[in-house]
């Protein structure tokens, strides 16, 4: 509570620099450096991009062995069905008609010009299917990522994305044929890709991401569409509220949609980011944002640097899905990714690939939990399910499908409310060796179910159980009847051909089978016999210790997962040779021990991978007493330097008053000690508090602190005066924007700023009895208008509990002290061919068609180009040489702009006698022509008079707008010429007068 108060005070104050003091450095190292079993996210090329580039075609490899499970309903050489989470690619009607879809192509290349929706149907609950399709349903339109559904009217549809037109709605009414409707193009969202769709009745709800541009205020973000009439009319694109508060960018396929009646759920979760669900109970009119799993730094940059921190957290790897049950409750499943990023690490965020399973959450839960049945099983009985993450053999590729070894969850529900989930997982020990450098494990499809609303789970049931084959991208129908209806992709090679970055996929294109199976719900039971599997321990630190401070599990930043128990972290213990009572350097070993409910035990021994020897840790001696400072105070460490600092306001509260008969609430002290703040063993603070508020007088409160090694601090004292009445008013201290004290009644100068707002520099208020009263200060007086020059007096008033009041003032003087800025158009040095006419006094001057003019703008006065004084420096286009032209201007407040200069070089070779040839052409200052030309009134409502005196001959009068366009031309003799400019828009114009003596340009403003 006190820390919150102190931080609030510092926030208002903007950190009083005088209260911050460096008090030392943190010298003892909390942990040993170790080779952690971690990885970063390899950014595979996100595919589904619609750039129509055609690489060399590779002949498909026909598979001579196929899955013996289920029925093949189609095929595809385009083997990427999703980048992360799966679409809803199978739909079951109430009459048992099953519709299956997939992204289909048989071109044998990544460009896949024939890519689109593969579609097949069974009318007998999945028993028999039609022949495999030979073409996409969209005709000539290239699409991908199908989401299948059927409306209440019987309309079958597949929603996909197109190459450059956004979302496509391909539908077929009863008795009709397939029809494309490109909704994205119709509604102006041609960048949409990777849709997700939910349907109930005639209500269709969709979200779609993007490769370029923003959605819901973030790069790659989602936009929402809906149709409440079965796809006849559509609304969108619409933003999701506050999406930019949880994500910097959004990954492809990291979201899912479900619909139940008028309730809509949109679940989102991706690598190192929060898991979020948007819920609407009114068919998408309004949304409530629910954070199922937050992180310490939701907006951590995509490319973090040293100093960025993400506290370890289990989030999604992108395989996020959701379902609304029969009671309207939202359920979420996601592929667990244990992510982190420490302040001293560059790059990341990082994650522990072996800490993998499916996580589950519903609206009744405070946080997601591990589904123990989805933790990988030790099929090869070698004592571990963890894989080697080395970059070379025997390292195992784990990012063939996103980042997870267990992922791609897909949910369903039956009429009784039982929940079902399919997922794909790497099979322990089932290795394929496609090349000599990497090993890969095949994946199978599994099913689990819950008959109690997600409280407990049964399974897993291995749907495919196909050694030597790759089974991935499973999608199950939302409706589960007597069967769970599963559609998935199968081939003989691990990974995909489409995504082969970082050697995570396959280098050879293959013909992938699309398979269907209907699994009877009664088959999903716990395996028997059960695969005996020990817990897997995952850690981030190998901690050192300090004398007499026992190690705790938190120091390891460790956890343990077990099949089928799930998270067994709470039962972990610490072993090894360490003896915290005897300090020694690099002398002890450590172990972590995890045990499951079957008494299977895993012992994690920390081995130096370079030497093969155990990692030795240190027990530091402790001879330093704790540091103690009276509150309000806080010790903190600068993560970048390791320096220890103290923020303290104790000097304001080392003597305090308490009214006789009241209760004295002691503020206590802040402490710092290595054993406490680095190693986690709390110091003991002893407070000698003799204060008796019944008796007037002065009392000294003394504080001492001792650590676990018996080191005792120097005492800190506070004087407490028990007084008869509180007669002293509170104190208010003002600060400037640098944290320095500012005098009461002083003048605080600020720069006028058009469009700006006043920002209070800061203040604190405190009282001899009531303590901090900053939050009670009432600000009054003038409202500072930062856009208007002038003086404004602000008052700050506060009262204590006894009614004593204090008022201080700050005079804010809004001034224009900022000079205007002159900008030259064109280069600062120009070359003029002999005899080429150019008027450098004109703001819109050109030379050979290129601009050589100028502009001038002021933060208050705006465009003051017409006020610029130009000295042409005797420029003569007929005389070879170098000339310097200067430009100067001041604003209405007298602030002078920095003089700008332009160097003009008239090329050699002019064959003209320069004596007198440029008389009248050398600039307005040399002939004083400016004084002989007047333009009035200024400003004008439309009629502008130009008076020319003492100038022989005729004069050309031209009027230009601010873009340099000539809008009026007249010739006149000496006298007054009236110009009607009323037909032109309000604004600034330039009147150029050219005579035998030269040219002068003056500005005039037309008002309406």
JSON list of C-alpha atoms in Angstrom, two decimals, residues 60 64 133 165 272 449 636 850:
[
{"chain": "A", "resi": 60, "resn": "UNK", "atom": "CA", "xyz": [4.64, -33.92, -57.17]},
{"chain": "A", "resi": 64, "resn": "UNK", "atom": "CA", "xyz": [2.66, -44.97, -52.28]},
{"chain": "A", "resi": 133, "resn": "UNK", "atom": "CA", "xyz": [-12.89, -33.11, -56.35]},
{"chain": "A", "resi": 165, "resn": "UNK", "atom": "CA", "xyz": [-9.80, -8.40, -53.38]},
{"chain": "A", "resi": 272, "resn": "UNK", "atom": "CA", "xyz": [4.47, -13.65, -26.34]},
{"chain": "A", "resi": 449, "resn": "UNK", "atom": "CA", "xyz": [-13.30, -34.83, -24.12]},
{"chain": "A", "resi": 636, "resn": "UNK", "atom": "CA", "xyz": [15.43, 0.44, -6.53]},
{"chain": "A", "resi": 850, "resn": "UNK", "atom": "CA", "xyz": [12.74, 24.03, -61.20]}
]
